[in-house]
mmCIF file of C-alpha atoms and ligand atoms in Angstrom:
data_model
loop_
_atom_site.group_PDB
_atom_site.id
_atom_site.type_symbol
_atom_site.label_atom_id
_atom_site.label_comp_id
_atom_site.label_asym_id
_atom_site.label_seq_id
_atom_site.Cartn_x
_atom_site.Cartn_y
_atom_site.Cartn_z
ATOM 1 C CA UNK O 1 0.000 0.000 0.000
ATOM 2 C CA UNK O 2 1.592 3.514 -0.714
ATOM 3 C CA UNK O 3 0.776 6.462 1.699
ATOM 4 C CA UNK O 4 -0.455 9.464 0.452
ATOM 5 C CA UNK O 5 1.910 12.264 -0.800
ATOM 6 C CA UNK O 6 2.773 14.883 1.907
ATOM 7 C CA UNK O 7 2.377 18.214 0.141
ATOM 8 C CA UNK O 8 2.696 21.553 2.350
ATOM 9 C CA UNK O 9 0.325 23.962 0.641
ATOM 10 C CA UNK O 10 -1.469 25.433 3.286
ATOM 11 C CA UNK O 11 -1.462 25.100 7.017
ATOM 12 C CA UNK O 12 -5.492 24.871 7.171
ATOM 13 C CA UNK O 13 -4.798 21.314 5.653
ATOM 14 C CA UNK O 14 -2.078 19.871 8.335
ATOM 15 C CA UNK O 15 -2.926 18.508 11.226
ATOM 16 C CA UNK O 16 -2.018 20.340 14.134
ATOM 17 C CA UNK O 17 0.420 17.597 16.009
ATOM 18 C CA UNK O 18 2.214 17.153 12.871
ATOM 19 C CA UNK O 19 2.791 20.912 12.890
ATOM 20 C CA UNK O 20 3.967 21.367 16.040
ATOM 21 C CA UNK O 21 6.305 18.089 15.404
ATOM 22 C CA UNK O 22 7.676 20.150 12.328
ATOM 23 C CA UNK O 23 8.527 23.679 14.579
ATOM 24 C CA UNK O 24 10.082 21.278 17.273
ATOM 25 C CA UNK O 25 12.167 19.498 14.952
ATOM 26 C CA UNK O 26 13.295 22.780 13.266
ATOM 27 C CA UNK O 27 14.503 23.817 16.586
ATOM 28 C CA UNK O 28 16.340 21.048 17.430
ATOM 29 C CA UNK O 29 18.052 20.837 14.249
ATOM 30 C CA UNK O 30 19.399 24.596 14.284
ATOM 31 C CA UNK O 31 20.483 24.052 17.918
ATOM 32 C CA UNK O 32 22.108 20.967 17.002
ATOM 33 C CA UNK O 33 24.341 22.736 13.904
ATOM 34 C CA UNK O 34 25.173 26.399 16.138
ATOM 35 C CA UNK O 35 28.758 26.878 15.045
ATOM 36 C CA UNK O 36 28.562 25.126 12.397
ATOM 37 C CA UNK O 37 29.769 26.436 8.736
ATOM 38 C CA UNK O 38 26.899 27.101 6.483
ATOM 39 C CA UNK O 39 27.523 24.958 3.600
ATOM 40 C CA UNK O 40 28.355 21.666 6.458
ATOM 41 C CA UNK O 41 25.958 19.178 6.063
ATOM 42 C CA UNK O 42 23.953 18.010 9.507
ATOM 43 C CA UNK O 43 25.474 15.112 11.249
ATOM 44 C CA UNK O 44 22.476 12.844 10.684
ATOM 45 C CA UNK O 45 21.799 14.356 6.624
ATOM 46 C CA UNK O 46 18.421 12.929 6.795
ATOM 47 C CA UNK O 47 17.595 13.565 3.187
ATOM 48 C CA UNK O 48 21.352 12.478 0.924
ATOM 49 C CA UNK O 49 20.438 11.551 -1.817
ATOM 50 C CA UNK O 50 17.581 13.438 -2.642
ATOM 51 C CA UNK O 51 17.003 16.534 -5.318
ATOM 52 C CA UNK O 52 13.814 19.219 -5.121
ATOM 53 C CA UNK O 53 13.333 21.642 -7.591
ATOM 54 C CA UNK O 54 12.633 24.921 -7.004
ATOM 55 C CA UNK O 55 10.333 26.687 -9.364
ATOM 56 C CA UNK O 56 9.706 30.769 -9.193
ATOM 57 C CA UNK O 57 7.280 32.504 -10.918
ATOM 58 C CA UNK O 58 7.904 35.923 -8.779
ATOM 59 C CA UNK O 59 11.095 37.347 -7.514
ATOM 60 C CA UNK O 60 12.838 35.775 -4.266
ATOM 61 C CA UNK O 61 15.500 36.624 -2.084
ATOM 62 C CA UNK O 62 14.799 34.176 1.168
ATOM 63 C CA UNK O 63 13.072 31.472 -0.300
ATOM 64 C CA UNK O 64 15.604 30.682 -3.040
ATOM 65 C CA UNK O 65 18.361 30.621 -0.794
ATOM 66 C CA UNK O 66 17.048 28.915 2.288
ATOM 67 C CA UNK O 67 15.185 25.961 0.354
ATOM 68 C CA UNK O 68 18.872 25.788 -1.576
ATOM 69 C CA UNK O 69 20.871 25.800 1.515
ATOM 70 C CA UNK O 70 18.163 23.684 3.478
ATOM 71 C CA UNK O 71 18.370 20.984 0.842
ATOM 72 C CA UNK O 72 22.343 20.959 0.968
ATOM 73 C CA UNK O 73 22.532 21.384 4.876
ATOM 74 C CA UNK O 74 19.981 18.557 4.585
ATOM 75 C CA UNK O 75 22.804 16.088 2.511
ATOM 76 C CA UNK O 76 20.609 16.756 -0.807
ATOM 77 C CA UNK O 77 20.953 18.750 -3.282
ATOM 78 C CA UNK O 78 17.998 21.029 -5.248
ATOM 79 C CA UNK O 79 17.439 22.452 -8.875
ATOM 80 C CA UNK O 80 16.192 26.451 -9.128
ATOM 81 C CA UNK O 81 14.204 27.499 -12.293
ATOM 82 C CA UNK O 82 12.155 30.919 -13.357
ATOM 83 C CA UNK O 83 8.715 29.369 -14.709
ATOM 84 C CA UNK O 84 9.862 31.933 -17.454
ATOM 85 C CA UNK O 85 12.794 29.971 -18.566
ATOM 86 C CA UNK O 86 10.949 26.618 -18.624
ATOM 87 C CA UNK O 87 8.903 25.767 -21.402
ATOM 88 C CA UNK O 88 5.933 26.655 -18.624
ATOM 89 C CA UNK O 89 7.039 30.288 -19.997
ATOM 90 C CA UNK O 90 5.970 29.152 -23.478
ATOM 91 C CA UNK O 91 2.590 27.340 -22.808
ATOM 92 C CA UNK O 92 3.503 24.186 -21.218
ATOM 93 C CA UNK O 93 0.812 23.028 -19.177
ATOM 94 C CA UNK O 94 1.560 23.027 -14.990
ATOM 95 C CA UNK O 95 -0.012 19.322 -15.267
ATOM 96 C CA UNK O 96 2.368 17.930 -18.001
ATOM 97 C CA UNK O 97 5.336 19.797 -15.737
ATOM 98 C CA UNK O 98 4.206 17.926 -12.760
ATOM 99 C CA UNK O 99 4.575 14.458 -14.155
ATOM 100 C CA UNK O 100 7.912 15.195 -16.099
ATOM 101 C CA UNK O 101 9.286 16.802 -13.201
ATOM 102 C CA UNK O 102 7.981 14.134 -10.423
ATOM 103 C CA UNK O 103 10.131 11.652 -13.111
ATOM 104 C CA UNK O 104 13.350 13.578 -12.319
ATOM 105 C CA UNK O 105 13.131 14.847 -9.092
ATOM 106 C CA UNK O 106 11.915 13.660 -5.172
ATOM 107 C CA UNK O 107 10.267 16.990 -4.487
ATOM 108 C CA UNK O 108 9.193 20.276 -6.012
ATOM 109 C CA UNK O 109 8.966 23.579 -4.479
ATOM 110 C CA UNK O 110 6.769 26.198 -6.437
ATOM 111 C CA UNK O 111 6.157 30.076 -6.166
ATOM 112 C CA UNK O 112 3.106 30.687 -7.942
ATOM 113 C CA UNK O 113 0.982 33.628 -9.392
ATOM 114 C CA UNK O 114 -1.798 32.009 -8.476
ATOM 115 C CA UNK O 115 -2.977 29.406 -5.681
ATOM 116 C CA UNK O 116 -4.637 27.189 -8.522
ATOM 117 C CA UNK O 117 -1.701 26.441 -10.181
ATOM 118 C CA UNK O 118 -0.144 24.714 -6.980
ATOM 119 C CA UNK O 119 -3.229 22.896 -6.338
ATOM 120 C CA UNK O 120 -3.141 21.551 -10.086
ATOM 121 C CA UNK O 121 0.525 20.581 -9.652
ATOM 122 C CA UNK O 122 0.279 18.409 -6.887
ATOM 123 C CA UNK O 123 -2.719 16.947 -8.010
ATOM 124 C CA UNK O 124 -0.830 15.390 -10.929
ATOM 125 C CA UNK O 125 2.452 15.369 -9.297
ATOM 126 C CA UNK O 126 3.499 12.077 -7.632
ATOM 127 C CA UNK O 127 5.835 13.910 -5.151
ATOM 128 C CA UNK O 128 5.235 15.969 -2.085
ATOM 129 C CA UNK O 129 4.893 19.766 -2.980
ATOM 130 C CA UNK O 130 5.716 22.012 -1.379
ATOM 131 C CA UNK O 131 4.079 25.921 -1.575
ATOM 132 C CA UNK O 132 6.572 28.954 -1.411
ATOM 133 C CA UNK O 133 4.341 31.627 -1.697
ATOM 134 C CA UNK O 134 1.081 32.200 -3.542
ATOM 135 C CA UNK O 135 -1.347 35.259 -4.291
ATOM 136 C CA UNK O 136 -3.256 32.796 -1.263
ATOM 137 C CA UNK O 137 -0.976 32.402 1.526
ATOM 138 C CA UNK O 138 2.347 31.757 2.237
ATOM 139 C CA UNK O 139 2.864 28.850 4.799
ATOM 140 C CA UNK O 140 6.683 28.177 5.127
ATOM 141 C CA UNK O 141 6.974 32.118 6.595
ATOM 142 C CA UNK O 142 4.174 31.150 9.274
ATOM 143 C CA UNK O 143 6.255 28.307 10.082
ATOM 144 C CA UNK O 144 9.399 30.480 10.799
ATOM 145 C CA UNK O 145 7.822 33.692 11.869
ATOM 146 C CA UNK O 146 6.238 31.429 14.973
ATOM 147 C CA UNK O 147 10.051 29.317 15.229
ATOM 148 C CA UNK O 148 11.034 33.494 16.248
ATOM 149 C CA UNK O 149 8.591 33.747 18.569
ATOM 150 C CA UNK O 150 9.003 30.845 20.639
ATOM 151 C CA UNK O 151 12.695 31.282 20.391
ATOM 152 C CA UNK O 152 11.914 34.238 22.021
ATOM 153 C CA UNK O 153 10.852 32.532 25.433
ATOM 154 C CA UNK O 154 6.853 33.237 23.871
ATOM 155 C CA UNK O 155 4.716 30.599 24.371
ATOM 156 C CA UNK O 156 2.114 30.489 21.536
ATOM 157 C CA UNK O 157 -0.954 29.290 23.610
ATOM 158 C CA UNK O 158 -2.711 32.470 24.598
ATOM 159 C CA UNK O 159 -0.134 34.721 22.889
ATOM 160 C CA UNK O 160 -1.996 37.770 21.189
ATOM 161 C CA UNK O 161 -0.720 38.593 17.934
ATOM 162 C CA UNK O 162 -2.091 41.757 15.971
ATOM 163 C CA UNK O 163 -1.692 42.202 11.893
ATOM 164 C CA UNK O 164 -1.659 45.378 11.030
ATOM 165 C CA UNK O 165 -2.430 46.793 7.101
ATOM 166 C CA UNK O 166 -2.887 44.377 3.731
ATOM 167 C CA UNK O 167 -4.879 41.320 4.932
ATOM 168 C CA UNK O 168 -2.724 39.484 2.107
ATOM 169 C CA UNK O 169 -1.139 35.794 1.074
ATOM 170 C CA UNK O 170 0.879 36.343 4.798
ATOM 171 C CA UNK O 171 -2.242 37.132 6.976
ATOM 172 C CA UNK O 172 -4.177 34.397 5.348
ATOM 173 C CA UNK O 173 -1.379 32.041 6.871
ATOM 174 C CA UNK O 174 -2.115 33.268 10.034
ATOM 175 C CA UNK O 175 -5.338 32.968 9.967
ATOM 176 C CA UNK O 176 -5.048 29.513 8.728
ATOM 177 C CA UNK O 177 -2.431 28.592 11.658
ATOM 178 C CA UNK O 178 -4.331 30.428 14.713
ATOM 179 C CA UNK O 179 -6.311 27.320 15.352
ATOM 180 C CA UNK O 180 -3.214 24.747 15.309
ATOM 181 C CA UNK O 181 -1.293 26.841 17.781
ATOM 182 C CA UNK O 182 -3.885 28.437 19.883
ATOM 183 C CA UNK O 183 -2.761 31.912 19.283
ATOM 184 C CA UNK O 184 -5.078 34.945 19.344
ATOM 185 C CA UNK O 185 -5.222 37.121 15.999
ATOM 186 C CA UNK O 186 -6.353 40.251 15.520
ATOM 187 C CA UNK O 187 -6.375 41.617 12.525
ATOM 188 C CA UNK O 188 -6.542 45.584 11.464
ATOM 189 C CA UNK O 189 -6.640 46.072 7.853
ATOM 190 C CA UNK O 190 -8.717 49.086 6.074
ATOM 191 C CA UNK O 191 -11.823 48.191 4.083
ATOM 192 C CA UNK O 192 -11.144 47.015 0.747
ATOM 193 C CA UNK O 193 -7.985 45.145 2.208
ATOM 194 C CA UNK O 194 -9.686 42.272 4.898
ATOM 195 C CA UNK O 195 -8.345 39.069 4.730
ATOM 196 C CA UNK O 196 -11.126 37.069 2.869
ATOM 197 C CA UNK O 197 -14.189 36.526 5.275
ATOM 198 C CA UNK O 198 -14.945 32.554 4.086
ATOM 199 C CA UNK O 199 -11.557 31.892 5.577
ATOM 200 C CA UNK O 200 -11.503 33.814 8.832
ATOM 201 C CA UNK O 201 -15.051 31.792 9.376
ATOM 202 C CA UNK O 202 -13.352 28.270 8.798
ATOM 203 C CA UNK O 203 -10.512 29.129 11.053
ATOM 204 C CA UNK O 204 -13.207 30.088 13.548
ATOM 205 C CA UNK O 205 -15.084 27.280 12.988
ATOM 206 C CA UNK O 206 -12.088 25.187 13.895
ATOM 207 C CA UNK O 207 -11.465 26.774 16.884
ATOM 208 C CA UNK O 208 -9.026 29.973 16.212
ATOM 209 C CA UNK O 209 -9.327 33.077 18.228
ATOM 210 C CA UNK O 210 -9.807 35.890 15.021
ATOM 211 C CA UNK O 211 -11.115 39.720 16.114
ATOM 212 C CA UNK O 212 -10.901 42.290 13.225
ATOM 213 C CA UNK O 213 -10.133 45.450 15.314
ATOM 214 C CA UNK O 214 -9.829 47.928 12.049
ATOM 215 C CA UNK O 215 -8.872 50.964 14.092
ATOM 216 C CA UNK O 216 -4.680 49.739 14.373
ATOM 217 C CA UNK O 217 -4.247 51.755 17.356
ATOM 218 C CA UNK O 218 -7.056 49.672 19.296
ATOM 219 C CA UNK O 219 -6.463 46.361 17.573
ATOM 220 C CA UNK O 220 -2.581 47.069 19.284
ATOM 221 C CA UNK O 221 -3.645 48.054 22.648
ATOM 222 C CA UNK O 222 -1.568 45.291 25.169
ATOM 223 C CA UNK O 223 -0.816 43.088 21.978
ATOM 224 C CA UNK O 224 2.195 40.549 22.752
ATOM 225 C CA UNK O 225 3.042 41.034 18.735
ATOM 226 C CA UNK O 226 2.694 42.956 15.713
ATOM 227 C CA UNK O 227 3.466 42.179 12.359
ATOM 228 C CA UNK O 228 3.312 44.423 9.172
ATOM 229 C CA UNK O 229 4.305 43.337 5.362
ATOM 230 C CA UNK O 230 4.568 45.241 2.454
ATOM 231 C CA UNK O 231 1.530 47.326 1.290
ATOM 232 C CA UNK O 232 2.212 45.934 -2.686
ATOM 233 C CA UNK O 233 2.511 42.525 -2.788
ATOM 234 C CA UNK O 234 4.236 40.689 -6.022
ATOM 235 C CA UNK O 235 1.386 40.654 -8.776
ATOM 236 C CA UNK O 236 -0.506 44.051 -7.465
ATOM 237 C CA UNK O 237 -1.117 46.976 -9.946
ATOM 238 C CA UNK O 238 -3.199 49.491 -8.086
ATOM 239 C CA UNK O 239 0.175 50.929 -6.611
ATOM 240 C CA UNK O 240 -0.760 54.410 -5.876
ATOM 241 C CA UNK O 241 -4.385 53.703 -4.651
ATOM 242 C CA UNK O 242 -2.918 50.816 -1.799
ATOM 243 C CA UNK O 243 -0.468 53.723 -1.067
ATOM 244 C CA UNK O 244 -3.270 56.346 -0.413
ATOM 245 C CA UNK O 245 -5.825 53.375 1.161
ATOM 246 C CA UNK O 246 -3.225 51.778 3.652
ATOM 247 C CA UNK O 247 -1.343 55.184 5.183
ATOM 248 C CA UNK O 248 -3.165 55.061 7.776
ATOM 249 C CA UNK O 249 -1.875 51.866 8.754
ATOM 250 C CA UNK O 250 1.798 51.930 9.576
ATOM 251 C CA UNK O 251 3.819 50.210 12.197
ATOM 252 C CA UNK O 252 6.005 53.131 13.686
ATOM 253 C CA UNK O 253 6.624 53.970 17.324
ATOM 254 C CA UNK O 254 3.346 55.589 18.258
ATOM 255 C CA UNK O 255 1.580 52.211 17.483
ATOM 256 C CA UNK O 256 3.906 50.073 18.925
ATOM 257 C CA UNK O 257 3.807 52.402 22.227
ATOM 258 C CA UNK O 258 0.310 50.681 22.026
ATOM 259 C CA UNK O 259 1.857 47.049 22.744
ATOM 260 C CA UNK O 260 3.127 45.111 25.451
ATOM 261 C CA UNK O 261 6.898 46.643 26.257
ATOM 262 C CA UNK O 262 8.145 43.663 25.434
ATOM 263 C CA UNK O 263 6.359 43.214 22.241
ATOM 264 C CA UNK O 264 8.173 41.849 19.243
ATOM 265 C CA UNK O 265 7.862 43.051 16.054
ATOM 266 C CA UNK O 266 7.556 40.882 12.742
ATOM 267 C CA UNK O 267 7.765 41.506 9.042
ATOM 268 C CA UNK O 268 8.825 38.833 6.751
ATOM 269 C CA UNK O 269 10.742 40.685 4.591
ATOM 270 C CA UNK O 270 11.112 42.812 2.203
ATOM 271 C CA UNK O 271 10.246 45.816 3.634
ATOM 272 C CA UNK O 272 9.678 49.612 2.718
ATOM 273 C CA UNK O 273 10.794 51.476 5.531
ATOM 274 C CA UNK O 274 8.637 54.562 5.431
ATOM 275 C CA UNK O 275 5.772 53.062 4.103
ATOM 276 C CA UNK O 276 4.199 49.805 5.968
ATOM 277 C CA UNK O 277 6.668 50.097 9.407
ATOM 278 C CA UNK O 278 9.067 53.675 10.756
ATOM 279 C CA UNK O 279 12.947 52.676 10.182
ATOM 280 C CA UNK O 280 12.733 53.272 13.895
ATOM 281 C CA UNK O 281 10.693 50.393 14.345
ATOM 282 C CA UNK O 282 11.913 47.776 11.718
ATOM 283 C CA UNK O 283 15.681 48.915 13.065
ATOM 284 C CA UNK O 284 14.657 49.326 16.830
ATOM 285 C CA UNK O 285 14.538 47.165 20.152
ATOM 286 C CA UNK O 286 11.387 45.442 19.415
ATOM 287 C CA UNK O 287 12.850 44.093 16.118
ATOM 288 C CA UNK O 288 13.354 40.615 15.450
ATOM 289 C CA UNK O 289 13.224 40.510 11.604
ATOM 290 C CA UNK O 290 16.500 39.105 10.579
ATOM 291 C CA UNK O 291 16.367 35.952 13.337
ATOM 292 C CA UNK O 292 12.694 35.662 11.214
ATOM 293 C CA UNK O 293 14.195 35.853 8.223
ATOM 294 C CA UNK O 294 17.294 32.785 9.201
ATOM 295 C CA UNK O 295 14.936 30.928 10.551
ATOM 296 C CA UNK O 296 13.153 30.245 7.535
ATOM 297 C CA UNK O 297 15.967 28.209 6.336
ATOM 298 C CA UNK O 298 15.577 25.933 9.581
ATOM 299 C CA UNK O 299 11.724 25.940 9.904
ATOM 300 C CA UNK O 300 12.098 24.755 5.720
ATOM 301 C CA UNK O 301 14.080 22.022 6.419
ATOM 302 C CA UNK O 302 11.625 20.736 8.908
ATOM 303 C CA UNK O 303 9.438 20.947 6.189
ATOM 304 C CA UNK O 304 11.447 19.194 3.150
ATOM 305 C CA UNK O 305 11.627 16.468 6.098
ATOM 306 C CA UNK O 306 8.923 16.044 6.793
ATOM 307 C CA UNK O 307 7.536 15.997 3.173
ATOM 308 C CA UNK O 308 10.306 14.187 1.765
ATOM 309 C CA UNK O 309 11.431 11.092 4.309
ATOM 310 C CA UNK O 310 9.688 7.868 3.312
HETATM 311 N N1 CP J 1 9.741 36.543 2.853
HETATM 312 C C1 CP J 1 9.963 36.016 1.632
HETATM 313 O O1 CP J 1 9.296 35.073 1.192
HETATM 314 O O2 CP J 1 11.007 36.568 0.970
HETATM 315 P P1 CP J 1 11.417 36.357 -0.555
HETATM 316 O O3 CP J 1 10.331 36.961 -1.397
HETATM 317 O O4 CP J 1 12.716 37.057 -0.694
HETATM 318 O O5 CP J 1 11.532 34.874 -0.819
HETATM 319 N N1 NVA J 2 2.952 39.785 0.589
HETATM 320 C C1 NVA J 2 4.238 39.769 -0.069
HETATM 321 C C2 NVA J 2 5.147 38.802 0.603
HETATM 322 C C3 NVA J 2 6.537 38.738 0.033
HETATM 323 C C4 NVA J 2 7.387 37.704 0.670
HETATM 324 C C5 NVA J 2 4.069 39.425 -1.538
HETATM 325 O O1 NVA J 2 3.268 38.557 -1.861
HETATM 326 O O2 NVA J 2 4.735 40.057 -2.355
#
């Protein structure tokens, strides 16, 4: 009998013990390689001998170079292509690439205009895939934005977490993960801009904790949290309008005067200083981008484990 294919595409869809199983294993496997050089391979490489390919249809920075690294700190090794360059770019259908691809490689990582297209490839792929980013969600940054937090001494259950401006592909992920880790959400995004009712109801429905407090200066009253990303996400035209619509809804040190003392600040990177969070913010005290932004190599190669081990 084969088991069915592990695909990561959104957190909604993963059991809750098998995510917290993934965010414990990705902190025992950067504690267990502190010192280490980057390019070394982990002790127990858990995953030699395997390849992923990783497939962009938008611009990356993070996610090309921590699923790379992941794969190779992992003992494998990975394959990057620009949808562009395939023959994808030229009208090759995402099903066709799925089966060709699942011939060649153990795994396939895909950025994606749109959420259909991942759903169609791993419907036809017979490998685990694996989503890095859609106009949707975007589930491995969930995974390593919440790695920060607990490395942080904060313990998710209870925490209170507030999202303040585009209720985009990132908020959706929270949303979507507020029920498996018991966190509290609120979310304070303009009209025009809420994260898509259907799915704040299903998250509710399955037990998450989701206020929308528009008003960003109440929604971060005593919040232990709060995250901003950019206004203009990859694939968005209306430029000038989101500018105008979301100024009212930036992250600088008045708001975050609103928060615990101790709150953290989150932003997955990259950012527009000026526009969605201060410089004084994004560069201050409360600031914990850049351990956010490493850890989504670790929190990855949780993932690629647990997707790709037989
Ligand atoms: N946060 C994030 O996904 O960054 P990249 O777009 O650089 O991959
Ligand atoms: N919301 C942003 C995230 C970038 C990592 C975008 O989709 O462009």
């Amino acid at each position: 009998m084969t088991l069915p294919l592990k695909h990561f595409l959104s957190l909604a869809d993963i059991p809750a013990s098998e995510l917290r199983a993934i965010l414990d294993e990705a902190h025992v496997r950067k504690k267990a390689r502190a010192g280490f050089p980057k390019g070394k391979v982990d002790t127990d490489a858990p995953l030699a001998g395997h390849t992923v390919a990783l497939l962009f249809e938008k611009s990356s920075t993070r996610t090309r170079f921590s699923f790379d690294m992941g794969m190779r700190q992992l003992g494998g090794t990975s394959i990057t292509a620009s949808a562009a360059d395939m023959q994808l770019g030229r009208g090759e259908t995402i099903e066709d690439t799925a089966q060709v691809l699942s011939r060649f490689v153990d795994g396939i990582m895909l950025r994606s205009h749109s959420h259909e297209t991942i759903v169609a490839l791993s419907q036809c792929a017979s490998v685990p895939v694996i989503n890095g980013l859609t106009d949707y969600n975007h589930p491995c940054q969930i995974m390593a934005d919440l790695q920060t937090l607990e490395e942080q001494g904060r313990d998710l259950k209870g925490l209170s977490l507030t999202w303040v401006g585009d209720g985009n592909n990132v908020a959706m992920s929270f949303v979507n993960a507020a029920a498996k880790f018991g966190y509290r959400l609120v979310l304070s995004c303009p009209d025009n801009y809420q994260v898509r009712g259907q799915d704040v109801e299903r998250a509710r429905s399955a037990g998450a904790q989701i206020e929308i407090i528009q008003d960003p200066k109440r929604a971060c009253e005593s919040t232990d949290v709060v995250i901003a990303d950019t206004w203009i996400s990859m694939g968005d035209t209306d430029s000038d309008q989101r500018l105008k619509d979301l100024a009212g809804w930036q992250v600088n040190e008045d708001l975050m005067n609103k928060a615990e003392k101790d709150a953290l600040f989150l932003h997955c990177l990259p950012a527009h200083r000026g526009e969605e969070v201060s410089a004084g913010v994004i560069d201050g005290p409360h600031s914990v981008v850049f351990d956010e932004a490493e850890n989504r190599l670790h929190a990855q190669k949780a993932i690629l484990k647990y997707c790709l081990e037989a």
